[in-house]
XYZ file of C-alpha atoms in Angstrom:
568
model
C -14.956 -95.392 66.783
C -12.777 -96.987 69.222
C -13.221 -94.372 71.235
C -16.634 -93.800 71.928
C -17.033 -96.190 74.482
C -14.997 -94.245 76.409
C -16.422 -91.308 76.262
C -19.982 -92.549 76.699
C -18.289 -94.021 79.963
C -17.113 -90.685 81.187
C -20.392 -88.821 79.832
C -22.996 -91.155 82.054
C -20.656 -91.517 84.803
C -19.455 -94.522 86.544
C -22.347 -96.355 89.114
C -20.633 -98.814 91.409
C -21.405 -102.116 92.763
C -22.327 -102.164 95.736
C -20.135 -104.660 97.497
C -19.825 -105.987 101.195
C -16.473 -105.007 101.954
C -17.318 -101.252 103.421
C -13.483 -99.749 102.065
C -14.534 -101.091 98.412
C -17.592 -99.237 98.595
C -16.068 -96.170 99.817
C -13.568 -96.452 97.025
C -16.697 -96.878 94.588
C -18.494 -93.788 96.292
C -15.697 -91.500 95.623
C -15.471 -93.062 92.290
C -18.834 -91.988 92.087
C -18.229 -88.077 92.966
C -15.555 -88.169 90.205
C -12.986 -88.136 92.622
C -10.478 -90.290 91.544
C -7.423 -89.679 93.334
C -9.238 -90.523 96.752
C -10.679 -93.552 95.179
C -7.218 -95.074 94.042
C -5.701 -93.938 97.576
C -8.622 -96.570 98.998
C -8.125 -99.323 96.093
C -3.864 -99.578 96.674
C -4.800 -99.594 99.869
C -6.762 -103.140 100.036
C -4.041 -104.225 97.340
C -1.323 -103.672 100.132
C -3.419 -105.447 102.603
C -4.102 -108.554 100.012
C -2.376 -108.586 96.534
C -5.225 -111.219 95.320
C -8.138 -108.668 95.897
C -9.184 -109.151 92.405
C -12.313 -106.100 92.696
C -9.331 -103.850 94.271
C -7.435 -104.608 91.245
C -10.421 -104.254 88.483
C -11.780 -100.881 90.241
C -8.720 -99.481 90.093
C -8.526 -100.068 86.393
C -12.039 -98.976 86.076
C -11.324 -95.581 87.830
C -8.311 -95.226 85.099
C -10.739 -96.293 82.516
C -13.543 -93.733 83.549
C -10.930 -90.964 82.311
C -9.711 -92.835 79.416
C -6.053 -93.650 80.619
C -5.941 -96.548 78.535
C -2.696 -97.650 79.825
C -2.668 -97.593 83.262
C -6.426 -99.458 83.370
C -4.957 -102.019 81.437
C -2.003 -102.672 83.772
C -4.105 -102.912 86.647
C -6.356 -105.331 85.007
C -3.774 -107.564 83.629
C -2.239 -107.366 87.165
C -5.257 -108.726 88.737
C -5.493 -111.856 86.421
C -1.858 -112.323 87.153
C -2.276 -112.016 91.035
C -5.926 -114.133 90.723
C -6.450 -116.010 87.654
C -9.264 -117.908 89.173
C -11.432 -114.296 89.721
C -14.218 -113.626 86.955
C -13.910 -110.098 87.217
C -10.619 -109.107 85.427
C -11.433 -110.587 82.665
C -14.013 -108.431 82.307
C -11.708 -105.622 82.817
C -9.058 -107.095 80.094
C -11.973 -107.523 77.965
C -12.934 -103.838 78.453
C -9.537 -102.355 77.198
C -10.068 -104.907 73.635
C -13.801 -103.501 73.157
C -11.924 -99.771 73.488
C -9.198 -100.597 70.956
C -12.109 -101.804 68.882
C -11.243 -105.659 69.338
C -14.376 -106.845 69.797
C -13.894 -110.457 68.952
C -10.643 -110.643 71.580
C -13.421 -108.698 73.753
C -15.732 -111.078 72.901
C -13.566 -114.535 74.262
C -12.886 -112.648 77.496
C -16.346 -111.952 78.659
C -17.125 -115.639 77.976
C -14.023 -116.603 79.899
C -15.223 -114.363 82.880
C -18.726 -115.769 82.655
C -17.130 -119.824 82.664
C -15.587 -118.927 85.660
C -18.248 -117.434 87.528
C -20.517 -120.161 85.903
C -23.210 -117.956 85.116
C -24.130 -117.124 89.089
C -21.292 -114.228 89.152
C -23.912 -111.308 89.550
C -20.617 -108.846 89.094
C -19.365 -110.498 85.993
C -23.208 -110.006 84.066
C -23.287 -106.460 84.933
C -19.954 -105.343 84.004
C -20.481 -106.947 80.670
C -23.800 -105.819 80.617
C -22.462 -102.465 80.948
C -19.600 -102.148 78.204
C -22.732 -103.770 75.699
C -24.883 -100.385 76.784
C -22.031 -97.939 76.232
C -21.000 -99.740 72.519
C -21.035 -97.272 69.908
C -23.271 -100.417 68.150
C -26.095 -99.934 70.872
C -25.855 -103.727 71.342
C -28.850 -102.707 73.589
C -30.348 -106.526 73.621
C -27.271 -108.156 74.896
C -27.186 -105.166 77.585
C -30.589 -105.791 78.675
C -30.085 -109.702 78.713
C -27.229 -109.665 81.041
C -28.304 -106.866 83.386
C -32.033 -108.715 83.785
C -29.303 -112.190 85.062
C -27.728 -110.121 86.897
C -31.125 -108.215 88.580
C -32.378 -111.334 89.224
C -29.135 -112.910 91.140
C -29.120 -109.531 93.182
C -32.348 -108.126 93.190
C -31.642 -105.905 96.261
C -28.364 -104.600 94.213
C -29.234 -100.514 93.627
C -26.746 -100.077 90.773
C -27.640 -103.448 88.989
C -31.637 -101.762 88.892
C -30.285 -98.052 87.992
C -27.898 -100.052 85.351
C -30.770 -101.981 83.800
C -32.828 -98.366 83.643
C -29.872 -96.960 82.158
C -30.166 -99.503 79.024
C -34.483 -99.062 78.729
C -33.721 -95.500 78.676
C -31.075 -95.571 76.026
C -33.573 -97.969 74.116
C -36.132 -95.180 73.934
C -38.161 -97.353 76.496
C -39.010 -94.384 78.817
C -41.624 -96.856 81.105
C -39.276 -99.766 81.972
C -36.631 -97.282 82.904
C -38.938 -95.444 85.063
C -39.848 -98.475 86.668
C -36.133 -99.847 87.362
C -35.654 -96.397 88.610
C -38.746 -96.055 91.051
C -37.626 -100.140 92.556
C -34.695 -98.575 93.790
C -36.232 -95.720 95.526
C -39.655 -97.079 96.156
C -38.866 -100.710 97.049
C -35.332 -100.934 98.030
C -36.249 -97.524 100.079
C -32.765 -96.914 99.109
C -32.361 -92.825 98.617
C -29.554 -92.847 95.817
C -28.662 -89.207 94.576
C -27.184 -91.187 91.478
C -30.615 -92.383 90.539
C -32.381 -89.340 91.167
C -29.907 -87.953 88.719
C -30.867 -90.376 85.945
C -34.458 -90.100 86.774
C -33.688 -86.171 85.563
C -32.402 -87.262 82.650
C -35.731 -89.260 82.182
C -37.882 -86.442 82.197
C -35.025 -84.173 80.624
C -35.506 -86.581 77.191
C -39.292 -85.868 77.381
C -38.465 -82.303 77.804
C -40.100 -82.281 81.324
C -37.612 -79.676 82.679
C -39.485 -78.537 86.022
C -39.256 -81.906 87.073
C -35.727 -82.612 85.999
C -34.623 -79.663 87.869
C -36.441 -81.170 90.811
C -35.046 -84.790 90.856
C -31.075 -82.905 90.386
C -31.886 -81.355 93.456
C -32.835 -83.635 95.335
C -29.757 -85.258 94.102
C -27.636 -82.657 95.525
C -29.593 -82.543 98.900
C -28.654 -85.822 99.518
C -25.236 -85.351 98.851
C -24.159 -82.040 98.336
C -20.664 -83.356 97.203
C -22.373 -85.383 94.378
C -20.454 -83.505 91.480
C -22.376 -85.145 88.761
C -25.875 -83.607 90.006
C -24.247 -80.115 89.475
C -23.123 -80.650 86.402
C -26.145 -82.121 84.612
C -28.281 -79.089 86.910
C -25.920 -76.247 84.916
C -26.606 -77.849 82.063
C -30.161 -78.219 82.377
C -30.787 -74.294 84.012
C -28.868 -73.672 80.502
C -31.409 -74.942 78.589
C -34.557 -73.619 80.419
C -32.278 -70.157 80.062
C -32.355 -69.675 84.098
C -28.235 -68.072 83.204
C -28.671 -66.563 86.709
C -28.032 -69.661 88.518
C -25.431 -71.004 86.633
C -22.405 -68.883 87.586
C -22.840 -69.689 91.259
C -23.813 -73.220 90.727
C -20.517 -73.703 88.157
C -18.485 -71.991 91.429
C -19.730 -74.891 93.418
C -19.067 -77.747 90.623
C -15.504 -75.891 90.342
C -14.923 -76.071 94.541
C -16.213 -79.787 94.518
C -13.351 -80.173 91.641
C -10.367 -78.469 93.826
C -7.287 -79.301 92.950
C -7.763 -82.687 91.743
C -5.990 -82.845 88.200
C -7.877 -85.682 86.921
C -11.206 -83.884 88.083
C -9.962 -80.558 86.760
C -9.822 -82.471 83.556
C -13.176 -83.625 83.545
C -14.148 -80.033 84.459
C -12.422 -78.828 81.678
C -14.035 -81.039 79.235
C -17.746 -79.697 80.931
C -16.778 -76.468 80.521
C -16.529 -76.819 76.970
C -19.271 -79.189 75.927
C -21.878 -78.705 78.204
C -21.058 -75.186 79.373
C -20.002 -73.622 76.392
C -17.955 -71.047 78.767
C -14.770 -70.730 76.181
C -13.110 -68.513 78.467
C -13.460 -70.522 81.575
C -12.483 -73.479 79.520
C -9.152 -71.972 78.396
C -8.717 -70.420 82.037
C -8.867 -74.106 83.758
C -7.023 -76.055 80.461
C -3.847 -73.538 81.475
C -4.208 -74.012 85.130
C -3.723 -78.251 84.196
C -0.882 -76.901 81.646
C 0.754 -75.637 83.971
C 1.873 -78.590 85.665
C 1.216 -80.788 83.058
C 2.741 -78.690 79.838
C 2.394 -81.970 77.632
C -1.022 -82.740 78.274
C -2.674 -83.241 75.222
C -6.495 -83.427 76.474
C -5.871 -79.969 77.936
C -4.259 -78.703 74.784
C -7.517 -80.263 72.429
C -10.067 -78.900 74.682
C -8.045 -75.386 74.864
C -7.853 -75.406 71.301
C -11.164 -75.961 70.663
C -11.807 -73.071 73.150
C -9.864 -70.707 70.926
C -11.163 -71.652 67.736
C -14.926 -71.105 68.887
C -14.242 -67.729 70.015
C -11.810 -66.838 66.154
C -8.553 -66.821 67.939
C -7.422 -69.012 64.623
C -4.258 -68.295 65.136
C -3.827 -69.064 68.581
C -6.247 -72.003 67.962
C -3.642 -73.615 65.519
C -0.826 -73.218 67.784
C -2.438 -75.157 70.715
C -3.600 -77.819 68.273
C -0.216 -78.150 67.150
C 0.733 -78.802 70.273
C -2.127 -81.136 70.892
C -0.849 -83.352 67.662
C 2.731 -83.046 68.794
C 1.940 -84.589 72.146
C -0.996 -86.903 72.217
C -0.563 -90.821 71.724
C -1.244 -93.019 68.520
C -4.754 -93.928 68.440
C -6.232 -91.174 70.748
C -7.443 -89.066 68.217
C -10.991 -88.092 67.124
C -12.390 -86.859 63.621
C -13.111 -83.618 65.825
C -9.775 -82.534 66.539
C -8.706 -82.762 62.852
C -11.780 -80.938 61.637
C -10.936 -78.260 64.002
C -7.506 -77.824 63.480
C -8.688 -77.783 59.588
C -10.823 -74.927 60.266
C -7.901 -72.912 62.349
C -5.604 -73.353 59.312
C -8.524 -72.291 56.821
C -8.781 -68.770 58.800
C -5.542 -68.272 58.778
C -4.859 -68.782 54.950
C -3.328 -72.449 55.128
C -5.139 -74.279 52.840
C -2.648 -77.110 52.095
C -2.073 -77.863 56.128
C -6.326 -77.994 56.074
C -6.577 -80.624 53.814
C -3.579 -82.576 54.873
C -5.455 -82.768 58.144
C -8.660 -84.046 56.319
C -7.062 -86.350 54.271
C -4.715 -87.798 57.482
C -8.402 -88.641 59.072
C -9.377 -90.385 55.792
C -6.519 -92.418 56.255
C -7.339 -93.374 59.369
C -10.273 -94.643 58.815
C -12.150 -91.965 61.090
C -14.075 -89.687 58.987
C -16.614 -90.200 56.697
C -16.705 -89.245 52.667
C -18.582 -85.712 53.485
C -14.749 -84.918 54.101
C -13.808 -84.678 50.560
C -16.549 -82.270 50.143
C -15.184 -80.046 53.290
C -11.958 -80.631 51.279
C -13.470 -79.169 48.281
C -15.400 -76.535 49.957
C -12.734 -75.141 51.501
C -11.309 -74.387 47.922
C -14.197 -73.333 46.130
C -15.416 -70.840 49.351
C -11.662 -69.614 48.835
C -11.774 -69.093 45.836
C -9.165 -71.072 44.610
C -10.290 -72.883 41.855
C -7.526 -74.875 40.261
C -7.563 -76.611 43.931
C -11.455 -77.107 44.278
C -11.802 -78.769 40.722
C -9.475 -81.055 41.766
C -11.119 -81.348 45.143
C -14.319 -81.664 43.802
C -13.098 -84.316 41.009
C -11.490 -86.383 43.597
C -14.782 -86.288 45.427
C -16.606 -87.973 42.328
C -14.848 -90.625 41.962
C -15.661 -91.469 45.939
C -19.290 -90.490 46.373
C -22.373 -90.172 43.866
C -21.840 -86.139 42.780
C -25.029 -84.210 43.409
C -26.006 -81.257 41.459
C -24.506 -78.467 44.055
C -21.278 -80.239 43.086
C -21.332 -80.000 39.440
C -22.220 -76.405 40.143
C -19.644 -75.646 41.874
C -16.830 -77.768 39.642
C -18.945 -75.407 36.607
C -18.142 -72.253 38.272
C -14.375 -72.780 39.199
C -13.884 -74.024 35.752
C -15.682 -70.923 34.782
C -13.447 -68.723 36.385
C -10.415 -70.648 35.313
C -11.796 -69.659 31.553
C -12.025 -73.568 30.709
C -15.885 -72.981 29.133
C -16.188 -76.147 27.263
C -15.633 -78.059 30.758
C -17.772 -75.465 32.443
C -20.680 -75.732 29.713
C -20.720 -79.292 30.692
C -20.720 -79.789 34.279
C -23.756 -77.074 34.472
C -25.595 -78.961 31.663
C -25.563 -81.975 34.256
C -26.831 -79.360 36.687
C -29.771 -78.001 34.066
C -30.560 -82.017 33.343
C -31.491 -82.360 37.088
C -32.653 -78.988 37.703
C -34.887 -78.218 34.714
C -36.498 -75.020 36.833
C -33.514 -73.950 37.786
C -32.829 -70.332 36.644
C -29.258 -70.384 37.578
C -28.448 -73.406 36.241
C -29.618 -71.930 32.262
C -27.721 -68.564 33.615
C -23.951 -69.718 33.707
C -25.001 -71.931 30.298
C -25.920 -68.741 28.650
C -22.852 -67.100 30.103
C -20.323 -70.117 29.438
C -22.168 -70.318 25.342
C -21.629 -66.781 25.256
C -17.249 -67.448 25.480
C -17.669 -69.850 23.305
C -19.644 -68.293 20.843
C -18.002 -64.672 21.082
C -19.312 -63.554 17.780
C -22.883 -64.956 17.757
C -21.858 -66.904 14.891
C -23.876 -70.046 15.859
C -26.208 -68.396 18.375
C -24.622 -71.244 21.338
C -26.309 -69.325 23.682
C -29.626 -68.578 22.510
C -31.392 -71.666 24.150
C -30.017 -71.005 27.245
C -31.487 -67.185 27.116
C -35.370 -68.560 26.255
C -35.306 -70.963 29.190
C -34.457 -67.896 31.406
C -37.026 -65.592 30.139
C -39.534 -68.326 30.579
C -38.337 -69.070 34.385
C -37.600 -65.533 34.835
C -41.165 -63.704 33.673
C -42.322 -65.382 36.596
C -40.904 -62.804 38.930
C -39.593 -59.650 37.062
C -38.384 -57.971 39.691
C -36.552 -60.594 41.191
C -34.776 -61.957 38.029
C -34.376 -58.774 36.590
C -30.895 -58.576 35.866
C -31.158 -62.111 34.355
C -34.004 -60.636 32.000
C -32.523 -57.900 30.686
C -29.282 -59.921 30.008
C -31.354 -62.762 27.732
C -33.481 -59.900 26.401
C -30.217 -57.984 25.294
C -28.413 -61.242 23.507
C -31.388 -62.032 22.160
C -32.563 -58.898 20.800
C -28.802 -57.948 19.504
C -28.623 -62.128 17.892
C -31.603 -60.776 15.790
C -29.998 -57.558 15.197
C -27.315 -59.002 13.426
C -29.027 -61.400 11.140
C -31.147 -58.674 10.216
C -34.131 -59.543 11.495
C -35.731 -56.715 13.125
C -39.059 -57.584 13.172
C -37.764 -60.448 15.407
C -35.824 -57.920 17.747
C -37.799 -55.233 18.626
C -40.127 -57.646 20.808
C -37.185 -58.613 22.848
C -35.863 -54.977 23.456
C -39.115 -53.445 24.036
C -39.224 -56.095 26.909
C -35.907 -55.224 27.966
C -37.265 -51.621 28.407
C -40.531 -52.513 30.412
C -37.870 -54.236 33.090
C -35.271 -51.978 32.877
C -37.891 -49.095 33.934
C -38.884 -50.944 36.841
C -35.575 -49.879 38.665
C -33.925 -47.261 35.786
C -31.370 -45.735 37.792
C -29.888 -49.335 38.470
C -30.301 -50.543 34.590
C -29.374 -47.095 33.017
C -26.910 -48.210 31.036
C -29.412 -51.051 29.572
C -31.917 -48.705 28.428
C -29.833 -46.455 26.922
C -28.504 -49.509 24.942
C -31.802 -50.364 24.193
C -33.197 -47.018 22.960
C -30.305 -46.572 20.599
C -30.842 -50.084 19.212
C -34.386 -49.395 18.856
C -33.837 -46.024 17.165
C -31.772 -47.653 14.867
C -33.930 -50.748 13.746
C -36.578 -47.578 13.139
C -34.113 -45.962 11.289
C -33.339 -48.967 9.159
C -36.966 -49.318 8.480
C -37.328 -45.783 7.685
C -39.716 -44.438 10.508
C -38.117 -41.506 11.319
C -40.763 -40.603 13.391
C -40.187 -43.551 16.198
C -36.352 -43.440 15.101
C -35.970 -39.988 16.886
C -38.265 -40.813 19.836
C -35.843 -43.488 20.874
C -32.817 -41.651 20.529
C -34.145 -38.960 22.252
C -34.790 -41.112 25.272
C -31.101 -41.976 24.808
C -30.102 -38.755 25.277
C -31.896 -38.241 28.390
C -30.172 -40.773 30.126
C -26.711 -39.436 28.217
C -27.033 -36.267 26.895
C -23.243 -36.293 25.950
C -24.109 -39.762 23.683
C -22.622 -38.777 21.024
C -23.960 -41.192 18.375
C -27.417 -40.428 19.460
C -26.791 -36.847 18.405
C -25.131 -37.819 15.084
C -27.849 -39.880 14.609
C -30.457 -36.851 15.134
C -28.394 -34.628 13.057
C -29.070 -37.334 10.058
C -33.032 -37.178 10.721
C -33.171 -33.739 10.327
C -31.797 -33.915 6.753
């Protein structure tokens, strides 16, 4: 999505260029810490001093950028072509804000424009394209690579231009090249850069290497112990080794270095959430930013979100309402629709759910498993008129699989619509041949439809299960007894005793595996049995079944009429 650029930006954090001009760098440094509001302070600065500073004008779009304020980086960039149309490096910047709207064509043009005018020697203009090409949601990893490797070799002392071009062999799974970019930087620059000891961590993080992770984040720290980014990544990582004891103090520190920045509360928010997991802390700091900021709608999502992990549905939906009621056209994810679906699905709202689900359709930002949440939904909550529908709707998007016809079977089922249900689980039986379930609801659909065993619908359906079912007695027993039962009584009433008796005195050996729990079985069983015996005269075996009736009942009163008449 248009988005994820973005977010990969904020996620990795934002390396600078190391420039000559010492107030650029500073600007970049505290760009660097995540602290934003210092960095512009420095950036308008040099712009007061010299309007045509284009890199005053394109880092302070890039430090709007880094915390996706869309707007503002654009104006800044555009403002820096307009103030220096002859500088590379805000076309870059323009070109930045198309490949986030997901105009990658118009982002296309721009980079080549930027790279004309710096005729291919503009070190600056390679990396920051080289850059937005590594963050791509495509992983247009090759182009990334090509430009950063130009731009290495026009500044080969450059520290961020060598922890850039690790960045992209790491994110292309090439663990050895990154290592090596990484190790040039502190080995042969002899530069000591917390920011590549923290990707170095994230090196041997990937390969699961935690002791040394842990090691290279704090070193990180100890070389700037107001480098936020080390702590974060450091909670995150003594979260996964479960060392829980160090994180509250280390999250106090990461909080401090925040203060009462409101872009870096923000960020901290958005940390606390994703990486932390700490749902109270996250809606603690989201209402400290609401507070001055009612209508901000990153605060509200991440809130939200916050409330919904920990069930507050109700209170969940409310902040996303608010979220939807204040954030901008196009700065939505598939996330904050799913969880605002999920909200209204606790709290009964099944309609507002699936609006939400379908309005991401529309958008183009979710992918077809959403008709099956949609359908889901309805079938888990049991309302089936809604999840046929759902799940119909569904097959006409998306090849149906045999959990969905299924499911369609058993809301039809319950709707009393047999014939439809008979149909959708013979699709299910086709696929599934050893499926006992599958032959189950057949034999139970057949059964509606054949009420008075007139055609014996269901008698196919009741083999297959005793085949699949002798398998494991005990486990299908209640499925047993059932096809034992129609079977035995379908014989019954053609006459054909010989033919039932096999089938009930099966039904018995099952039903005495657990008789207190299929009581009511055997006793229908013994008084069928006594009767065949009766019909064929053996009085003898007639009276030993219906005795066995009356054990179980000895109020039954058609067993005792019934041993009344053999005494005559």
């Amino acid at each position: 999505m248009k988005t994820n650029y973005l977010i990969l930006t904020i996620i990795l954090g934002f390396f600078s260029i190391g420039l000559q001009a010492q107030n650029i760098e500073a600007g970049i440094r505290q760009m660097e810490n995540e602290n934003y509001r210092e960095a512009r302070k420095i950036f308008a600065d040099l712009i007061t001093k010299d309007n045509k500073d284009a890199q005053a004008y394109f880092y302070m779009g890039q430090s709007f950028l880094d915390v996706e304020n869309v707007d503002s980086a654009k104006y800044y960039f555009n403002l820096g072509v307009e103030r220096n149309s002859r500088a590379a490096l805000n076309y870059v910047g323009q070109g930045k804000i198309q490949y986030a709207n997901n105009k990658k064509v118009e982002a296309r043009e721009l980079f080549e424009r930027a790279e004309r005018l710096g005729k291919g020697k503009d070190w600056r203009v390679l990396y920051e394209i080289g850059r937005v090409y590594l963050f791509d949601e495509d992983k247009n990893l090759d182009i990334a690579i090509e430009k950063l490797e130009v731009a290495k070799d026009l500044a080969r002392t450059n520290v961020e231009v060598w922890s850039t071009l690790g960045d992209a062999y790491l994110a292309k799974n090439d663990g050895g090249k990154a290592a090596s970019a990484y190790d040039y930087v502190l080995d042969n620059l002899k530069v000591q850069s917390p920011q590549v000891y923290q990707k170095k961590a994230l090196l041997f993080k990937r390969s699961r290497t935690y002791d040394v992770a842990e090691k290279n984040l704090e070193t990180a720290i100890s070389l700037d112990p107001k480098f936020a980014p080390a702590y974060r990544d450091l909670i995150e990582l003594y979260q996964i080794t479960k060392k829980y004891s160090k994180v509250t103090p280390l999250l106090r520190t990461y909080t401090e270095l925040v203060g009462d920045d409101i872009e870096m509360r923000i960020r901290l928010v958005g940390f606390l959430f994703g990486q932390a997991k700490d749902y109270d802390a996250t809606i603690a700091e989201a209402d400290k930013v609401l507070a001055s900021q009612p209508n901000n709608s990153g605060m509200h999502r991440w809130k939200g979100y916050a409330q919904i992990e920990k069930e507050q549905y109700a209170e969940g939906l409310a902040t996303m309402e608010k979220f939807f009621a204040n954030v901008g056209e196009g700065k939505t994810y598939f996330m904050d629709y799913d969880y605002y679906a999920k909200a209204a699905i606790k709290t009964g709202d099944m309609e507002g759910a699936a609006a939400k689900y379908r309005t991401a359709l529309e958008l183009g930002m979710a992918e077809d498993d959403v008709y099956d949440k949609i359908a889901k939904m309805y079938y888990e909550n049991k309302k089936w008129k809604e999840a046929v529908e759902a799940y119909r709707q569904k097959m006409q998007i998306v090849t149906p699989t045999s959990t969905d016809y299924f499911a369609i079977g058993y809301s039809l089922y319950q709707l009393q619509q047999y014939a439809g249900a008979d149909s959708a689980f013979a699709e299910v039986t086709e696929v599934l041949p050893d499926w006992l379930p599958g032959f189950v609801y057949r034999a139970k659909t057949n059964e509606f439809l054949d009420p008075n065993l007139d055609s014996l619908l269901a008698k196919p359906f009741h083999e297959r299960i005793i085949v699949l079912g002798e398998v494991d007695k005990k486990k299908f027993g209640t499925d047993l007894i059932n096809a034992y039962r129609y079977l035995g009584y379908a014989a019954m009433k053609f006459d054909k005793y010989e033919e039932a008796k096999p089938y009930l005195i099966k039904l018995v050996e099952v039903g005495m595996m657990d008789p207190e729990k299929f009581k009511n079985s055997l006793k229908e069983a013994y008084s069928s049995l006594g009767f065949i015996y009766l019909q064929e005269k053996d009085k003898a075996k007639s009276r030993e079944y219906y005795m066995k009736v009356l054990e179980i009942d000895p109020a039954d009163v058609a067993a005792k009429d019934a041993l009344d008449y053999l005494k005559l």
